[in-house]
Amino acid sequence: SQKIEQNSEALNIQEGKTATLTCNYTNYSPAYLQWYRQDPGRGPVFLLLIRENEKEKRKERLKVTFDTTLKQSLFHITASQPADSATYLCALPRGYNQGGKLIFGQGTELSVKP
Amino acid sequence: GAVVSQHPSRVICKSGTSVKIECRSLDFQATTMFWYRQFPKQSLMLMATSNEGSKATYEQGVEKDKFLINHASLTLSTLTVTSAHPEDSSFYICSARNLRSPQETQYFGPGTRLLVL
């Protein structure tokens, strides 16, 4: 079955720097991959979706890459701000024709210090 | 954007009682809603998929008689934790798929914190 691994260690960076988070998966290549933000005690908020035929996607200060050879996605936040501090989750469809069911990584906690 | 609400946001109950959690899509119709559970510092785990007008499908290891799901309308799904025990204490999150959006789009609710004493 598909497994997802995200950096389990919290990432601490200085304001203004670029944060880079990693999501690795182990099995079949998914048709797409999603990144979410989750604040303590809240549900996930969708950030970006990247499809298997896309190498890179951008949205404002966010950039996601998708390398199906390495089975890896990188999530970048440029010019990071303390307000970006949260846990970031990657999610993949559980399989083909699974009706949109997702599996999630355990998330990486990002802390941006002023 | 599409909004999903959950009620209550947090609930404390005694062991052995039942708790109902509501998930509503506020400004769109949701043919499918998903229920997840999240323990501290862990990933969201899918519990069940709720389709309007039909029986829910449960993931392996999730007891359907303990976690009753009803999806009676296109905007409401409920999860009832029956005879709750302390090990059921968790963060329960629902998500909804918009009828008009691509299959991969889900909108998540804010979650319900359940504490069973």
PDB file of C-alpha atoms in Angstrom:
ATOM      1  CA  SER A   1       0.000   0.000   0.000  1.00  0.00           C
ATOM      2  CA  GLN A   2       1.050   3.579  -0.509  1.00  0.00           C
ATOM      3  CA  LYS A   3       3.097   5.136   2.280  1.00  0.00           C
ATOM      4  CA  ILE A   4       3.944   8.784   2.723  1.00  0.00           C
ATOM      5  CA  GLU A   5       6.896  10.154   4.650  1.00  0.00           C
ATOM      6  CA  GLN A   6       7.370  13.743   5.679  1.00  0.00           C
ATOM      7  CA  ASN A   7      10.177  15.177   7.789  1.00  0.00           C
ATOM      8  CA  SER A   8       9.027  14.316  11.286  1.00  0.00           C
ATOM      9  CA  GLU A   9      11.412  16.806  12.866  1.00  0.00           C
ATOM     10  CA  ALA A  10      10.068  20.304  13.260  1.00  0.00           C
ATOM     11  CA  LEU A  11      11.606  22.862  10.946  1.00  0.00           C
ATOM     12  CA  ASN A  12      12.741  26.115  12.540  1.00  0.00           C
ATOM     13  CA  ILE A  13      13.755  28.961  10.273  1.00  0.00           C
ATOM     14  CA  GLN A  14      14.314  32.681  10.428  1.00  0.00           C
ATOM     15  CA  GLU A  15      11.797  35.131   9.013  1.00  0.00           C
ATOM     16  CA  GLY A  16      12.562  36.019   5.412  1.00  0.00           C
ATOM     17  CA  LYS A  17      14.248  32.717   4.609  1.00  0.00           C
ATOM     18  CA  THR A  18      12.844  30.013   2.354  1.00  0.00           C
ATOM     19  CA  ALA A  19      11.301  26.994   4.050  1.00  0.00           C
ATOM     20  CA  THR A  20      11.548  23.695   2.183  1.00  0.00           C
ATOM     21  CA  LEU A  21       9.455  20.729   3.226  1.00  0.00           C
ATOM     22  CA  THR A  22       9.724  17.231   1.801  1.00  0.00           C
ATOM     23  CA  CYS A  23       7.132  14.596   1.001  1.00  0.00           C
ATOM     24  CA  ASN A  24       8.242  11.159  -0.161  1.00  0.00           C
ATOM     25  CA  TYR A  25       5.992   8.330  -1.210  1.00  0.00           C
ATOM     26  CA  THR A  26       6.904   4.715  -1.650  1.00  0.00           C
ATOM     27  CA  ASN A  27       4.616   3.000  -4.077  1.00  0.00           C
ATOM     28  CA  TYR A  28       2.784   3.812  -7.282  1.00  0.00           C
ATOM     29  CA  SER A  29       2.964   7.286  -8.742  1.00  0.00           C
ATOM     30  CA  PRO A  30      -0.191   9.204  -7.904  1.00  0.00           C
ATOM     31  CA  ALA A  31      -2.169  11.156 -10.460  1.00  0.00           C
ATOM     32  CA  TYR A  32      -1.789  14.210  -8.238  1.00  0.00           C
ATOM     33  CA  LEU A  33      -0.446  15.350  -4.903  1.00  0.00           C
ATOM     34  CA  GLN A  34      -1.820  17.980  -2.566  1.00  0.00           C
ATOM     35  CA  TRP A  35      -0.408  20.167   0.189  1.00  0.00           C
ATOM     36  CA  TYR A  36      -2.426  21.399   3.133  1.00  0.00           C
ATOM     37  CA  ARG A  37      -1.819  23.689   6.051  1.00  0.00           C
ATOM     38  CA  GLN A  38      -3.104  22.742   9.493  1.00  0.00           C
ATOM     39  CA  ASP A  39      -3.104  25.039  12.506  1.00  0.00           C
ATOM     40  CA  PRO A  40      -3.376  23.599  16.054  1.00  0.00           C
ATOM     41  CA  GLY A  41      -6.893  22.419  16.804  1.00  0.00           C
ATOM     42  CA  ARG A  42      -8.132  23.177  13.284  1.00  0.00           C
ATOM     43  CA  GLY A  43      -8.951  21.220  10.152  1.00  0.00           C
ATOM     44  CA  PRO A  44      -6.581  21.210   7.152  1.00  0.00           C
ATOM     45  CA  VAL A  45      -6.743  24.044   4.655  1.00  0.00           C
ATOM     46  CA  PHE A  46      -6.001  23.249   1.016  1.00  0.00           C
ATOM     47  CA  LEU A  47      -3.002  25.064  -0.454  1.00  0.00           C
ATOM     48  CA  LEU A  48      -1.906  23.547  -3.745  1.00  0.00           C
ATOM     49  CA  LEU A  49      -2.472  20.588  -6.024  1.00  0.00           C
ATOM     50  CA  ILE A  50       0.101  19.388  -8.532  1.00  0.00           C
ATOM     51  CA  ARG A  51      -0.596  16.754 -11.169  1.00  0.00           C
ATOM     52  CA  GLU A  52       1.737  13.981 -12.300  1.00  0.00           C
ATOM     53  CA  ASN A  53       2.449  15.717 -15.598  1.00  0.00           C
ATOM     54  CA  GLU A  54       3.424  18.978 -13.899  1.00  0.00           C
ATOM     55  CA  LYS A  55       6.918  19.561 -12.648  1.00  0.00           C
ATOM     56  CA  GLU A  56       6.238  22.724 -10.704  1.00  0.00           C
ATOM     57  CA  LYS A  57       3.344  24.843  -9.491  1.00  0.00           C
ATOM     58  CA  ARG A  58       3.359  28.271  -7.891  1.00  0.00           C
ATOM     59  CA  LYS A  59       0.902  30.318  -5.901  1.00  0.00           C
ATOM     60  CA  GLU A  60       2.078  33.603  -4.478  1.00  0.00           C
ATOM     61  CA  ARG A  61       4.969  32.733  -2.111  1.00  0.00           C
ATOM     62  CA  LEU A  62       4.366  28.998  -2.400  1.00  0.00           C
ATOM     63  CA  LYS A  63       6.025  26.627  -4.832  1.00  0.00           C
ATOM     64  CA  VAL A  64       5.534  22.896  -5.175  1.00  0.00           C
ATOM     65  CA  THR A  65       7.605  20.501  -7.250  1.00  0.00           C
ATOM     66  CA  PHE A  66       6.759  16.926  -8.177  1.00  0.00           C
ATOM     67  CA  ASP A  67       9.431  14.441  -9.204  1.00  0.00           C
ATOM     68  CA  THR A  68       7.842  11.121 -10.123  1.00  0.00           C
ATOM     69  CA  THR A  69      11.267   9.530 -10.657  1.00  0.00           C
ATOM     70  CA  LEU A  70      12.380  10.328  -7.127  1.00  0.00           C
ATOM     71  CA  LYS A  71       8.825   9.820  -5.818  1.00  0.00           C
ATOM     72  CA  GLN A  72       9.104  13.113  -4.052  1.00  0.00           C
ATOM     73  CA  SER A  73       7.425  16.474  -3.746  1.00  0.00           C
ATOM     74  CA  LEU A  74       9.051  19.573  -2.323  1.00  0.00           C
ATOM     75  CA  PHE A  75       7.053  22.422  -0.853  1.00  0.00           C
ATOM     76  CA  HIS A  76       8.723  25.815  -0.631  1.00  0.00           C
ATOM     77  CA  ILE A  77       7.613  28.961   1.160  1.00  0.00           C
ATOM     78  CA  THR A  78       9.705  31.932   0.101  1.00  0.00           C
ATOM     79  CA  ALA A  79      10.138  35.071   2.206  1.00  0.00           C
ATOM     80  CA  SER A  80       8.684  33.187   5.160  1.00  0.00           C
ATOM     81  CA  GLN A  81       6.762  35.028   7.861  1.00  0.00           C
ATOM     82  CA  PRO A  82       5.885  34.102  11.455  1.00  0.00           C
ATOM     83  CA  ALA A  83       2.273  33.737  10.253  1.00  0.00           C
ATOM     84  CA  ASP A  84       3.434  30.804   8.110  1.00  0.00           C
ATOM     85  CA  SER A  85       4.107  28.800  11.291  1.00  0.00           C
ATOM     86  CA  ALA A  86       1.868  25.748  11.141  1.00  0.00           C
ATOM     87  CA  THR A  87       1.939  22.057  10.297  1.00  0.00           C
ATOM     88  CA  TYR A  88       2.046  21.257   6.600  1.00  0.00           C
ATOM     89  CA  LEU A  89       0.573  18.014   5.329  1.00  0.00           C
ATOM     90  CA  CYS A  90       0.972  16.324   1.995  1.00  0.00           C
ATOM     91  CA  ALA A  91      -1.762  14.062   0.704  1.00  0.00           C
ATOM     92  CA  LEU A  92      -2.112  11.615  -2.164  1.00  0.00           C
ATOM     93  CA  PRO A  93      -5.059   9.762  -3.638  1.00  0.00           C
ATOM     94  CA  ARG A  94      -5.188   6.332  -2.096  1.00  0.00           C
ATOM     95  CA  GLY A  95      -5.187   4.595  -5.441  1.00  0.00           C
ATOM     96  CA  TYR A  96      -6.791   4.604  -8.825  1.00  0.00           C
ATOM     97  CA  ASN A  97     -10.549   4.978  -8.973  1.00  0.00           C
ATOM     98  CA  GLN A  98     -10.797   5.417  -5.207  1.00  0.00           C
ATOM     99  CA  GLY A  99     -13.403   8.146  -5.425  1.00  0.00           C
ATOM    100  CA  GLY A 100     -11.169  10.906  -4.125  1.00  0.00           C
ATOM    101  CA  LYS A 101     -10.051   9.116  -0.959  1.00  0.00           C
ATOM    102  CA  LEU A 102      -6.823  10.586   0.342  1.00  0.00           C
ATOM    103  CA  ILE A 103      -3.972   9.364   2.489  1.00  0.00           C
ATOM    104  CA  PHE A 104      -2.027  11.938   4.462  1.00  0.00           C
ATOM    105  CA  GLY A 105       1.524  12.234   5.673  1.00  0.00           C
ATOM    106  CA  GLN A 106       2.050  12.907   9.372  1.00  0.00           C
ATOM    107  CA  GLY A 107       2.948  16.496   8.611  1.00  0.00           C
ATOM    108  CA  THR A 108       5.942  18.707   9.228  1.00  0.00           C
ATOM    109  CA  GLU A 109       5.703  21.454  11.820  1.00  0.00           C
ATOM    110  CA  LEU A 110       7.190  24.714  10.618  1.00  0.00           C
ATOM    111  CA  SER A 111       8.160  27.485  13.006  1.00  0.00           C
ATOM    112  CA  VAL A 112       9.222  30.830  11.586  1.00  0.00           C
ATOM    113  CA  LYS A 113      11.013  33.053  14.087  1.00  0.00           C
ATOM    114  CA  PRO A 114      10.935  36.846  13.767  1.00  0.00           C
TER     115      PRO A 114
ATOM    116  CA  GLY B   1     -14.863  29.524  -1.414  1.00  0.00           C
ATOM    117  CA  ALA B   2     -16.692  26.424  -0.237  1.00  0.00           C
ATOM    118  CA  VAL B   3     -17.298  26.289   3.506  1.00  0.00           C
ATOM    119  CA  VAL B   4     -17.746  23.234   5.676  1.00  0.00           C
ATOM    120  CA  SER B   5     -18.847  23.540   9.284  1.00  0.00           C
ATOM    121  CA  GLN B   6     -18.809  21.055  12.136  1.00  0.00           C
ATOM    122  CA  HIS B   7     -20.816  21.044  15.317  1.00  0.00           C
ATOM    123  CA  PRO B   8     -19.940  20.888  18.093  1.00  0.00           C
ATOM    124  CA  SER B   9     -16.375  22.159  17.968  1.00  0.00           C
ATOM    125  CA  ARG B  10     -15.580  20.324  21.163  1.00  0.00           C
ATOM    126  CA  VAL B  11     -17.434  17.927  23.411  1.00  0.00           C
ATOM    127  CA  ILE B  12     -16.724  16.221  26.694  1.00  0.00           C
ATOM    128  CA  CYS B  13     -18.784  13.193  27.604  1.00  0.00           C
ATOM    129  CA  LYS B  14     -18.857  10.359  30.087  1.00  0.00           C
ATOM    130  CA  SER B  15     -17.777   6.888  29.126  1.00  0.00           C
ATOM    131  CA  GLY B  16     -20.690   4.844  27.770  1.00  0.00           C
ATOM    132  CA  THR B  17     -22.644   7.748  26.328  1.00  0.00           C
ATOM    133  CA  SER B  18     -23.170   8.495  22.628  1.00  0.00           C
ATOM    134  CA  VAL B  19     -22.039  11.643  20.877  1.00  0.00           C
ATOM    135  CA  LYS B  20     -23.280  13.015  17.566  1.00  0.00           C
ATOM    136  CA  ILE B  21     -21.102  15.214  15.375  1.00  0.00           C
ATOM    137  CA  GLU B  22     -22.591  17.145  12.470  1.00  0.00           C
ATOM    138  CA  CYS B  23     -20.832  18.089   9.269  1.00  0.00           C
ATOM    139  CA  ARG B  24     -22.483  20.626   6.991  1.00  0.00           C
ATOM    140  CA  SER B  25     -21.568  22.050   3.617  1.00  0.00           C
ATOM    141  CA  LEU B  26     -22.803  25.624   3.874  1.00  0.00           C
ATOM    142  CA  ASP B  27     -22.789  26.934   0.341  1.00  0.00           C
ATOM    143  CA  PHE B  28     -22.569  23.890  -1.893  1.00  0.00           C
ATOM    144  CA  GLN B  29     -23.989  20.441  -2.378  1.00  0.00           C
ATOM    145  CA  ALA B  30     -21.816  17.570  -1.273  1.00  0.00           C
ATOM    146  CA  THR B  31     -22.536  14.156  -2.730  1.00  0.00           C
ATOM    147  CA  THR B  32     -19.668  12.685  -0.763  1.00  0.00           C
ATOM    148  CA  MET B  33     -18.362  13.450   2.678  1.00  0.00           C
ATOM    149  CA  PHE B  34     -15.378  11.853   4.357  1.00  0.00           C
ATOM    150  CA  TRP B  35     -14.793  11.342   8.063  1.00  0.00           C
ATOM    151  CA  TYR B  36     -11.277  11.360   9.466  1.00  0.00           C
ATOM    152  CA  ARG B  37      -9.787  10.896  12.901  1.00  0.00           C
ATOM    153  CA  GLN B  38      -6.546  12.460  14.039  1.00  0.00           C
ATOM    154  CA  PHE B  39      -4.636  11.605  17.194  1.00  0.00           C
ATOM    155  CA  PRO B  40      -2.091  14.094  18.586  1.00  0.00           C
ATOM    156  CA  LYS B  41       0.977  14.511  16.396  1.00  0.00           C
ATOM    157  CA  GLN B  42      -0.340  11.951  13.946  1.00  0.00           C
ATOM    158  CA  SER B  43      -1.725  11.947  10.461  1.00  0.00           C
ATOM    159  CA  LEU B  44      -5.373  12.181   9.493  1.00  0.00           C
ATOM    160  CA  MET B  45      -6.754   8.679   9.130  1.00  0.00           C
ATOM    161  CA  LEU B  46      -9.780   8.090   6.945  1.00  0.00           C
ATOM    162  CA  MET B  47     -12.542   6.355   8.867  1.00  0.00           C
ATOM    163  CA  ALA B  48     -15.391   6.225   6.387  1.00  0.00           C
ATOM    164  CA  THR B  49     -16.875   7.629   3.212  1.00  0.00           C
ATOM    165  CA  SER B  50     -20.412   8.915   3.348  1.00  0.00           C
ATOM    166  CA  ASN B  51     -22.515   9.140   0.192  1.00  0.00           C
ATOM    167  CA  GLU B  52     -25.836  10.934   0.187  1.00  0.00           C
ATOM    168  CA  GLY B  53     -28.733   8.518   0.231  1.00  0.00           C
ATOM    169  CA  SER B  54     -26.688   5.357   0.612  1.00  0.00           C
ATOM    170  CA  LYS B  55     -24.833   3.444   3.292  1.00  0.00           C
ATOM    171  CA  ALA B  56     -21.435   4.639   4.349  1.00  0.00           C
ATOM    172  CA  THR B  57     -18.373   2.596   3.493  1.00  0.00           C
ATOM    173  CA  TYR B  58     -15.941   2.045   6.325  1.00  0.00           C
ATOM    174  CA  GLU B  59     -12.191   1.639   6.272  1.00  0.00           C
ATOM    175  CA  GLN B  60     -10.593  -1.530   7.524  1.00  0.00           C
ATOM    176  CA  GLY B  61     -10.520  -1.653  11.294  1.00  0.00           C
ATOM    177  CA  VAL B  62     -13.285   0.916  11.819  1.00  0.00           C
ATOM    178  CA  GLU B  63     -16.347  -0.555  13.522  1.00  0.00           C
ATOM    179  CA  LYS B  64     -19.470   0.489  11.657  1.00  0.00           C
ATOM    180  CA  ASP B  65     -21.708  -0.256  14.646  1.00  0.00           C
ATOM    181  CA  LYS B  66     -19.650   2.009  16.842  1.00  0.00           C
ATOM    182  CA  PHE B  67     -19.289   4.900  14.406  1.00  0.00           C
ATOM    183  CA  LEU B  68     -22.717   5.399  12.870  1.00  0.00           C
ATOM    184  CA  ILE B  69     -22.804   7.630   9.826  1.00  0.00           C
ATOM    185  CA  ASN B  70     -25.879   9.159   8.267  1.00  0.00           C
ATOM    186  CA  HIS B  71     -25.842  11.299   5.122  1.00  0.00           C
ATOM    187  CA  ALA B  72     -29.476  12.224   4.779  1.00  0.00           C
ATOM    188  CA  SER B  73     -29.117  15.276   2.563  1.00  0.00           C
ATOM    189  CA  LEU B  74     -26.666  16.879   0.164  1.00  0.00           C
ATOM    190  CA  THR B  75     -25.520  19.279   2.862  1.00  0.00           C
ATOM    191  CA  LEU B  76     -25.438  17.221   6.050  1.00  0.00           C
ATOM    192  CA  SER B  77     -23.630  14.142   7.304  1.00  0.00           C
ATOM    193  CA  THR B  78     -23.570  13.023  10.925  1.00  0.00           C
ATOM    194  CA  LEU B  79     -21.159  10.788  12.792  1.00  0.00           C
ATOM    195  CA  THR B  80     -22.404   9.227  16.017  1.00  0.00           C
ATOM    196  CA  VAL B  81     -19.861   7.691  18.334  1.00  0.00           C
ATOM    197  CA  THR B  82     -21.879   5.124  20.250  1.00  0.00           C
ATOM    198  CA  SER B  83     -20.976   3.992  23.750  1.00  0.00           C
ATOM    199  CA  ALA B  84     -17.903   6.175  23.721  1.00  0.00           C
ATOM    200  CA  HIS B  85     -14.810   5.129  25.650  1.00  0.00           C
ATOM    201  CA  PRO B  86     -11.687   7.081  26.597  1.00  0.00           C
ATOM    202  CA  GLU B  87      -9.781   5.556  23.665  1.00  0.00           C
ATOM    203  CA  ASP B  88     -12.280   7.240  21.311  1.00  0.00           C
ATOM    204  CA  SER B  89     -11.002  10.622  22.464  1.00  0.00           C
ATOM    205  CA  SER B  90      -9.613  12.232  19.352  1.00  0.00           C
ATOM    206  CA  PHE B  91      -9.995  15.025  16.814  1.00  0.00           C
ATOM    207  CA  TYR B  92     -12.691  14.176  14.284  1.00  0.00           C
ATOM    208  CA  ILE B  93     -12.622  16.015  10.967  1.00  0.00           C
ATOM    209  CA  CYS B  94     -15.002  15.811   8.050  1.00  0.00           C
ATOM    210  CA  SER B  95     -14.485  16.893   4.468  1.00  0.00           C
ATOM    211  CA  ALA B  96     -16.911  17.337   1.618  1.00  0.00           C
ATOM    212  CA  ARG B  97     -16.660  17.042  -2.124  1.00  0.00           C
ATOM    213  CA  ASN B  98     -18.445  19.620  -4.202  1.00  0.00           C
ATOM    214  CA  LEU B  99     -20.698  18.151  -6.862  1.00  0.00           C
ATOM    215  CA  ARG B 100     -19.376  20.648  -9.383  1.00  0.00           C
ATOM    216  CA  SER B 101     -15.679  20.481  -8.554  1.00  0.00           C
ATOM    217  CA  PRO B 102     -13.067  18.030  -9.798  1.00  0.00           C
ATOM    218  CA  GLN B 103     -12.922  14.733  -7.962  1.00  0.00           C
ATOM    219  CA  GLU B 104      -9.690  15.639  -6.223  1.00  0.00           C
ATOM    220  CA  THR B 105     -11.132  18.688  -4.489  1.00  0.00           C
ATOM    221  CA  GLN B 106     -12.188  18.328  -0.857  1.00  0.00           C
ATOM    222  CA  TYR B 107     -13.114  21.007   1.624  1.00  0.00           C
ATOM    223  CA  PHE B 108     -12.376  20.297   5.258  1.00  0.00           C
ATOM    224  CA  GLY B 109     -14.347  21.240   8.318  1.00  0.00           C
ATOM    225  CA  PRO B 110     -12.738  22.825  11.379  1.00  0.00           C
ATOM    226  CA  GLY B 111     -12.821  19.586  13.355  1.00  0.00           C
ATOM    227  CA  THR B 112     -14.486  18.383  16.548  1.00  0.00           C
ATOM    228  CA  ARG B 113     -12.429  17.637  19.636  1.00  0.00           C
ATOM    229  CA  LEU B 114     -13.954  14.719  21.570  1.00  0.00           C
ATOM    230  CA  LEU B 115     -12.863  13.946  25.102  1.00  0.00           C
ATOM    231  CA  VAL B 116     -14.361  10.894  26.784  1.00  0.00           C
ATOM    232  CA  LEU B 117     -13.915  10.745  30.538  1.00  0.00           C
TER     233      LEU B 117
END
